[in-house]
């Protein structure tokens, strides 16, 4: 069964610290990887996507992908209380329009 | 550019009834996907439509169905509602031409409560 494993948390970090979120995948056919943020009672909003091995940076966010290890991570630098949310890391497989999600990691940034 | 819209935003139904939810994708997007989100199961894929055709289907019973119109708007229908169908139903749109590489943008969702 194709799965996404995420630490459900909650992960608590102090304001200004680096938050590190991780996901592992069981599907070796996974092709594209996404990070979404979901505030309580709201719908997921895209943070970034990553297709290739290595790092991808966008502002305070850095995604890291290692396809051989089937692992993707998200670093949030200078964490703010407004970053407190559930983070989702779905993937899509080759030739697919379906996103497969894990349960998400709840992040709490403490002022 | 306007985002994905979903109507209605909230619904209360009773067991055995049926419900229809609507989704309008981002202008120019031709792919619409539907997901169900519950606290226990998280986000699960229902189905995906492109050019009025269902291309992908998740592992849900036949009570869950959908369709897409020529203007890319989509509807999903749940018949014979069960208590377990209470969930947030999310619609997501994407351009539809790059399988495995497309970013999906989510609408605000329809929260369905089945009593």
Short mmCIF file of N, CA, C and O in Angstrom, two decimals, chain A residues 14-106:
data_model
loop_
_atom_site.label_atom_id
_atom_site.label_comp_id
_atom_site.label_asym_id
_atom_site.label_seq_id
_atom_site.Cartn_x
_atom_site.Cartn_y
_atom_site.Cartn_z
N UNK A 14 10.33 27.30 19.56
CA UNK A 14 10.20 28.70 19.98
C UNK A 14 10.27 29.64 18.79
O UNK A 14 10.85 29.31 17.75
N UNK A 15 9.66 30.78 18.92
CA UNK A 15 9.69 31.79 17.87
C UNK A 15 11.14 32.13 17.52
O UNK A 15 11.99 32.28 18.40
N UNK A 16 11.41 32.20 16.21
CA UNK A 16 12.74 32.52 15.74
C UNK A 16 13.61 31.31 15.48
O UNK A 16 14.66 31.42 14.84
N UNK A 17 13.20 30.14 15.93
CA UNK A 17 13.98 28.92 15.74
C UNK A 17 13.70 28.31 14.36
O UNK A 17 12.83 28.78 13.62
N UNK A 18 14.46 27.26 14.05
CA UNK A 18 14.23 26.51 12.80
C UNK A 18 13.33 25.32 13.11
O UNK A 18 13.60 24.54 14.02
N UNK A 19 12.25 25.20 12.33
CA UNK A 19 11.37 24.04 12.45
C UNK A 19 11.73 23.06 11.34
O UNK A 19 11.91 23.47 10.19
N UNK A 20 11.83 21.79 11.68
CA UNK A 20 12.18 20.75 10.70
C UNK A 20 11.07 19.71 10.64
O UNK A 20 10.72 19.10 11.65
N UNK A 21 10.51 19.55 9.46
CA UNK A 21 9.41 18.61 9.23
C UNK A 21 9.85 17.57 8.22
O UNK A 21 10.53 17.90 7.24
N UNK A 22 9.46 16.31 8.45
CA UNK A 22 9.96 15.22 7.61
C UNK A 22 8.85 14.31 7.12
O UNK A 22 7.84 14.11 7.81
N UNK A 23 9.06 13.72 5.95
CA UNK A 23 8.13 12.75 5.39
C UNK A 23 8.91 11.64 4.70
O UNK A 23 9.94 11.91 4.08
N UNK A 24 8.40 10.42 4.80
CA UNK A 24 8.96 9.31 4.03
C UNK A 24 7.84 8.66 3.23
O UNK A 24 6.67 8.72 3.61
N UNK A 25 8.22 8.07 2.10
CA UNK A 25 7.27 7.51 1.16
C UNK A 25 7.57 6.04 0.92
O UNK A 25 8.72 5.64 0.86
N UNK A 26 6.50 5.27 0.74
CA UNK A 26 6.69 3.86 0.43
C UNK A 26 6.60 3.59 -1.07
O UNK A 26 6.98 2.52 -1.52
N UNK A 27 6.10 4.55 -1.83
CA UNK A 27 5.88 4.37 -3.26
C UNK A 27 7.13 4.78 -4.04
O UNK A 27 7.46 5.97 -4.11
N UNK A 28 7.82 3.82 -4.64
CA UNK A 28 9.03 4.15 -5.40
C UNK A 28 8.71 4.84 -6.72
O UNK A 28 9.60 5.32 -7.40
N UNK A 29 7.42 4.84 -7.06
CA UNK A 29 7.01 5.55 -8.28
C UNK A 29 6.65 6.99 -8.05
O UNK A 29 6.21 7.67 -8.98
N UNK A 30 6.84 7.46 -6.83
CA UNK A 30 6.49 8.85 -6.53
C UNK A 30 7.40 9.78 -7.33
O UNK A 30 8.60 9.56 -7.44
N UNK A 31 6.80 10.81 -7.90
CA UNK A 31 7.54 11.67 -8.83
C UNK A 31 7.69 13.10 -8.34
O UNK A 31 8.75 13.67 -8.45
N UNK A 32 6.59 13.67 -7.86
CA UNK A 32 6.60 15.07 -7.45
C UNK A 32 6.14 15.16 -6.00
O UNK A 32 5.26 14.41 -5.58
N UNK A 33 6.72 16.11 -5.29
CA UNK A 33 6.48 16.20 -3.86
C UNK A 33 6.09 17.64 -3.52
O UNK A 33 6.66 18.59 -4.06
N UNK A 34 5.13 17.75 -2.64
CA UNK A 34 4.56 19.06 -2.34
C UNK A 34 4.50 19.27 -0.83
O UNK A 34 4.37 18.32 -0.06
N UNK A 35 4.58 20.51 -0.44
CA UNK A 35 4.31 20.89 0.94
C UNK A 35 3.14 21.86 0.95
O UNK A 35 3.15 22.87 0.24
N UNK A 36 2.14 21.50 1.77
CA UNK A 36 0.99 22.36 1.99
C UNK A 36 0.90 22.68 3.47
O UNK A 36 1.26 21.90 4.32
N UNK A 37 0.34 23.83 3.74
CA UNK A 37 0.07 24.24 5.11
C UNK A 37 -1.45 24.36 5.26
O UNK A 37 -2.12 24.90 4.38
N UNK A 38 -1.96 23.85 6.37
CA UNK A 38 -3.40 23.91 6.59
C UNK A 38 -3.66 24.45 8.00
O UNK A 38 -3.33 23.81 9.00
N UNK A 39 -4.26 25.62 8.04
CA UNK A 39 -4.69 26.18 9.31
C UNK A 39 -5.98 25.51 9.74
O UNK A 39 -6.76 25.04 8.90
N UNK A 40 -6.20 25.48 11.02
CA UNK A 40 -7.38 24.83 11.57
C UNK A 40 -8.66 25.39 10.94
O UNK A 40 -8.88 26.61 10.92
N UNK A 41 -9.47 24.52 10.40
CA UNK A 41 -10.74 24.94 9.81
C UNK A 41 -10.63 25.49 8.40
O UNK A 41 -11.63 25.92 7.82
N UNK A 42 -9.41 25.49 7.85
CA UNK A 42 -9.20 26.02 6.50
C UNK A 42 -8.75 24.91 5.56
O UNK A 42 -8.53 23.78 5.98
N UNK A 43 -8.63 25.26 4.28
CA UNK A 43 -8.18 24.28 3.30
C UNK A 43 -6.66 24.38 3.14
O UNK A 43 -6.05 25.38 3.52
N UNK A 44 -6.04 23.33 2.58
CA UNK A 44 -4.57 23.36 2.39
C UNK A 44 -4.16 24.45 1.42
O UNK A 44 -4.81 24.66 0.39
N UNK A 45 -3.06 25.12 1.74
CA UNK A 45 -2.49 26.11 0.83
C UNK A 45 -1.06 25.70 0.51
O UNK A 45 -0.31 25.26 1.38
N UNK A 46 -0.69 25.84 -0.74
CA UNK A 46 0.61 25.39 -1.21
C UNK A 46 1.73 26.26 -0.65
O UNK A 46 1.66 27.49 -0.68
N UNK A 47 2.78 25.58 -0.14
CA UNK A 47 3.99 26.28 0.25
C UNK A 47 5.00 26.19 -0.90
O UNK A 47 5.53 27.20 -1.34
N UNK A 48 5.29 24.97 -1.33
CA UNK A 48 6.21 24.77 -2.43
C UNK A 48 6.14 23.35 -2.94
O UNK A 48 5.55 22.48 -2.30
N UNK A 49 6.75 23.12 -4.10
CA UNK A 49 6.85 21.79 -4.67
C UNK A 49 8.31 21.52 -5.01
O UNK A 49 9.10 22.45 -5.19
N UNK A 50 8.67 20.25 -5.11
CA UNK A 50 10.04 19.87 -5.46
C UNK A 50 9.99 18.59 -6.26
O UNK A 50 9.25 17.65 -5.92
N UNK A 51 10.73 18.57 -7.38
CA UNK A 51 10.74 17.41 -8.26
C UNK A 51 12.08 16.70 -8.26
O UNK A 51 12.15 15.49 -8.50
N UNK A 52 13.16 17.46 -8.04
CA UNK A 52 14.51 16.91 -8.22
C UNK A 52 15.22 16.76 -6.89
O UNK A 52 14.95 17.51 -5.94
N UNK A 53 16.15 15.84 -6.82
CA UNK A 53 16.95 15.66 -5.62
C UNK A 53 17.69 16.94 -5.27
O UNK A 53 18.14 17.68 -6.15
N UNK A 54 17.82 17.20 -3.98
CA UNK A 54 18.55 18.38 -3.54
C UNK A 54 17.67 19.32 -2.77
O UNK A 54 16.63 18.93 -2.24
N UNK A 55 18.11 20.57 -2.71
CA UNK A 55 17.40 21.59 -1.95
C UNK A 55 16.71 22.58 -2.87
O UNK A 55 17.17 22.86 -3.97
N UNK A 56 15.60 23.10 -2.37
CA UNK A 56 14.89 24.17 -3.06
C UNK A 56 14.45 25.18 -2.01
O UNK A 56 13.81 24.82 -1.03
N UNK A 57 14.84 26.43 -2.22
CA UNK A 57 14.57 27.47 -1.23
C UNK A 57 13.55 28.47 -1.75
O UNK A 57 13.57 28.84 -2.92
N UNK A 58 12.67 28.91 -0.85
CA UNK A 58 11.70 29.95 -1.19
C UNK A 58 11.46 30.76 0.08
O UNK A 58 10.71 30.33 0.96
N UNK A 59 12.13 31.89 0.17
CA UNK A 59 12.00 32.72 1.37
C UNK A 59 12.52 32.00 2.60
O UNK A 59 13.64 31.53 2.63
N UNK A 60 11.68 31.89 3.62
CA UNK A 60 12.09 31.22 4.86
C UNK A 60 11.99 29.70 4.78
O UNK A 60 12.34 29.00 5.72
N UNK A 61 11.49 29.19 3.67
CA UNK A 61 11.25 27.76 3.52
C UNK A 61 12.31 27.11 2.62
O UNK A 61 12.65 27.65 1.57
N UNK A 62 12.78 25.92 3.04
CA UNK A 62 13.68 25.11 2.22
C UNK A 62 13.17 23.68 2.21
O UNK A 62 12.99 23.08 3.28
N UNK A 63 12.92 23.16 1.02
CA UNK A 63 12.54 21.76 0.88
C UNK A 63 13.76 20.97 0.45
O UNK A 63 14.57 21.45 -0.35
N UNK A 64 13.89 19.77 0.99
CA UNK A 64 15.00 18.89 0.63
C UNK A 64 14.42 17.55 0.20
O UNK A 64 13.57 16.99 0.90
N UNK A 65 14.89 17.05 -0.93
CA UNK A 65 14.39 15.79 -1.46
C UNK A 65 15.53 14.81 -1.67
O UNK A 65 16.56 15.16 -2.25
N UNK A 66 15.32 13.58 -1.22
CA UNK A 66 16.25 12.49 -1.48
C UNK A 66 15.41 11.31 -1.99
O UNK A 66 14.79 10.59 -1.21
N UNK A 67 15.36 11.17 -3.30
CA UNK A 67 14.50 10.14 -3.90
C UNK A 67 14.98 8.73 -3.56
O UNK A 67 14.18 7.82 -3.39
N UNK A 68 16.29 8.54 -3.49
CA UNK A 68 16.81 7.20 -3.19
C UNK A 68 16.36 6.75 -1.81
O UNK A 68 16.03 5.57 -1.60
N UNK A 69 16.32 7.67 -0.87
CA UNK A 69 15.88 7.36 0.50
C UNK A 69 14.38 7.55 0.67
O UNK A 69 13.85 7.29 1.75
N UNK A 70 13.72 8.02 -0.39
CA UNK A 70 12.26 8.27 -0.36
C UNK A 70 11.91 9.18 0.81
O UNK A 70 11.02 8.86 1.62
N UNK A 71 12.60 10.29 0.85
CA UNK A 71 12.52 11.18 1.99
C UNK A 71 12.48 12.63 1.52
O UNK A 71 13.21 13.01 0.62
N UNK A 72 11.58 13.40 2.12
CA UNK A 72 11.53 14.83 1.84
C UNK A 72 11.36 15.57 3.16
O UNK A 72 10.71 15.06 4.08
N UNK A 73 11.96 16.73 3.25
CA UNK A 73 11.86 17.51 4.47
C UNK A 73 11.56 18.96 4.14
O UNK A 73 11.74 19.40 3.00
N UNK A 74 11.09 19.67 5.15
CA UNK A 74 10.83 21.10 5.03
C UNK A 74 11.43 21.79 6.24
O UNK A 74 11.15 21.40 7.38
N UNK A 75 12.31 22.75 5.97
CA UNK A 75 12.87 23.57 7.03
C UNK A 75 12.20 24.94 6.98
O UNK A 75 12.09 25.54 5.91
N UNK A 76 11.78 25.42 8.14
CA UNK A 76 11.21 26.76 8.25
C UNK A 76 12.15 27.56 9.14
O UNK A 76 12.28 27.28 10.34
N UNK A 77 12.82 28.54 8.54
CA UNK A 77 13.73 29.38 9.32
C UNK A 77 12.98 30.53 9.95
O UNK A 77 11.93 30.96 9.45
N UNK A 78 13.52 31.03 11.07
CA UNK A 78 12.91 32.17 11.76
C UNK A 78 11.40 31.94 11.93
O UNK A 78 10.58 32.74 11.50
N UNK A 79 11.06 30.83 12.55
CA UNK A 79 9.65 30.45 12.71
C UNK A 79 8.87 31.54 13.43
O UNK A 79 9.33 32.15 14.39
N UNK A 80 7.65 31.77 12.93
CA UNK A 80 6.76 32.77 13.50
C UNK A 80 5.50 32.10 14.04
O UNK A 80 5.09 31.04 13.56
N UNK A 81 4.85 32.73 15.01
CA UNK A 81 3.59 32.15 15.50
C UNK A 81 2.58 31.91 14.39
O UNK A 81 1.79 30.96 14.46
N UNK A 82 2.63 32.72 13.33
CA UNK A 82 1.71 32.54 12.20
C UNK A 82 2.02 31.28 11.40
O UNK A 82 1.24 30.87 10.55
N UNK A 83 3.17 30.63 11.66
CA UNK A 83 3.50 29.37 11.01
C UNK A 83 2.82 28.18 11.71
O UNK A 83 2.89 27.05 11.21
N UNK A 84 2.20 28.42 12.84
CA UNK A 84 1.52 27.35 13.57
C UNK A 84 0.36 26.84 12.73
O UNK A 84 -0.59 27.57 12.42
N UNK A 85 0.45 25.58 12.34
CA UNK A 85 -0.53 24.97 11.42
C UNK A 85 -0.18 23.49 11.30
O UNK A 85 0.80 23.02 11.88
N UNK A 86 -0.98 22.78 10.53
CA UNK A 86 -0.66 21.40 10.17
C UNK A 86 -0.01 21.41 8.79
O UNK A 86 -0.53 22.04 7.86
N UNK A 87 1.10 20.70 8.67
CA UNK A 87 1.86 20.66 7.42
C UNK A 87 1.68 19.29 6.76
O UNK A 87 1.87 18.25 7.39
N UNK A 88 1.32 19.34 5.49
CA UNK A 88 1.03 18.14 4.71
C UNK A 88 2.06 17.99 3.60
O UNK A 88 2.46 18.99 2.99
N UNK A 89 2.48 16.76 3.32
CA UNK A 89 3.51 16.53 2.30
C UNK A 89 3.06 15.46 1.30
O UNK A 89 3.61 14.37 1.27
N UNK A 90 2.07 15.74 0.49
CA UNK A 90 1.61 14.74 -0.47
C UNK A 90 2.60 14.57 -1.62
O UNK A 90 3.46 15.41 -1.86
N UNK A 91 2.42 13.48 -2.35
CA UNK A 91 3.20 13.26 -3.56
C UNK A 91 2.25 12.83 -4.68
O UNK A 91 1.11 12.43 -4.43
N UNK A 92 2.71 12.99 -5.90
CA UNK A 92 1.99 12.42 -7.04
C UNK A 92 2.93 11.46 -7.75
O UNK A 92 4.14 11.69 -7.83
N UNK A 93 2.35 10.38 -8.23
CA UNK A 93 3.14 9.38 -8.93
C UNK A 93 3.29 9.72 -10.40
O UNK A 93 2.57 10.57 -10.92
N UNK A 94 4.20 9.05 -11.04
CA UNK A 94 4.41 9.27 -12.47
C UNK A 94 3.12 9.01 -13.22
O UNK A 94 2.47 7.99 -13.02
N UNK A 95 2.74 9.94 -14.06
CA UNK A 95 1.54 9.76 -14.87
C UNK A 95 0.24 9.92 -14.12
O UNK A 95 -0.83 9.59 -14.65
N UNK A 96 0.30 10.43 -12.92
CA UNK A 96 -0.92 10.51 -12.09
C UNK A 96 -1.25 11.95 -11.76
O UNK A 96 -0.38 12.81 -11.64
N UNK A 97 -2.55 12.22 -11.59
CA UNK A 97 -3.01 13.52 -11.11
C UNK A 97 -3.50 13.42 -9.68
O UNK A 97 -4.06 14.35 -9.13
N UNK A 98 -3.29 12.26 -9.06
CA UNK A 98 -3.76 12.04 -7.70
C UNK A 98 -2.67 12.41 -6.71
O UNK A 98 -1.51 12.03 -6.89
N UNK A 99 -3.04 13.13 -5.67
CA UNK A 99 -2.12 13.39 -4.57
C UNK A 99 -2.42 12.40 -3.45
O UNK A 99 -3.57 12.18 -3.09
N UNK A 100 -1.34 11.78 -2.92
CA UNK A 100 -1.46 10.88 -1.78
C UNK A 100 -0.89 11.58 -0.56
O UNK A 100 0.26 12.02 -0.58
N UNK A 101 -1.71 11.68 0.47
CA UNK A 101 -1.37 12.44 1.67
C UNK A 101 -1.06 11.53 2.85
O UNK A 101 -1.58 10.42 2.97
N UNK A 102 -0.21 12.04 3.76
CA UNK A 102 -0.08 11.49 5.09
C UNK A 102 -1.05 12.20 6.01
O UNK A 102 -1.89 12.99 5.56
N UNK A 103 -0.91 11.94 7.29
CA UNK A 103 -1.84 12.52 8.26
C UNK A 103 -1.48 13.97 8.62
O UNK A 103 -2.29 14.66 9.23
N UNK A 104 -0.29 14.39 8.27
CA UNK A 104 0.13 15.75 8.56
C UNK A 104 0.85 15.87 9.89
O UNK A 104 0.67 15.04 10.79
N UNK A 105 1.68 16.91 9.99
CA UNK A 105 2.40 17.22 11.23
C UNK A 105 1.91 18.56 11.75
O UNK A 105 1.93 19.56 11.02
N UNK A 106 1.48 18.57 13.00
CA UNK A 106 1.01 19.81 13.60
C UNK A 106 2.19 20.55 14.21
O UNK A 106 2.92 20.01 15.05
#
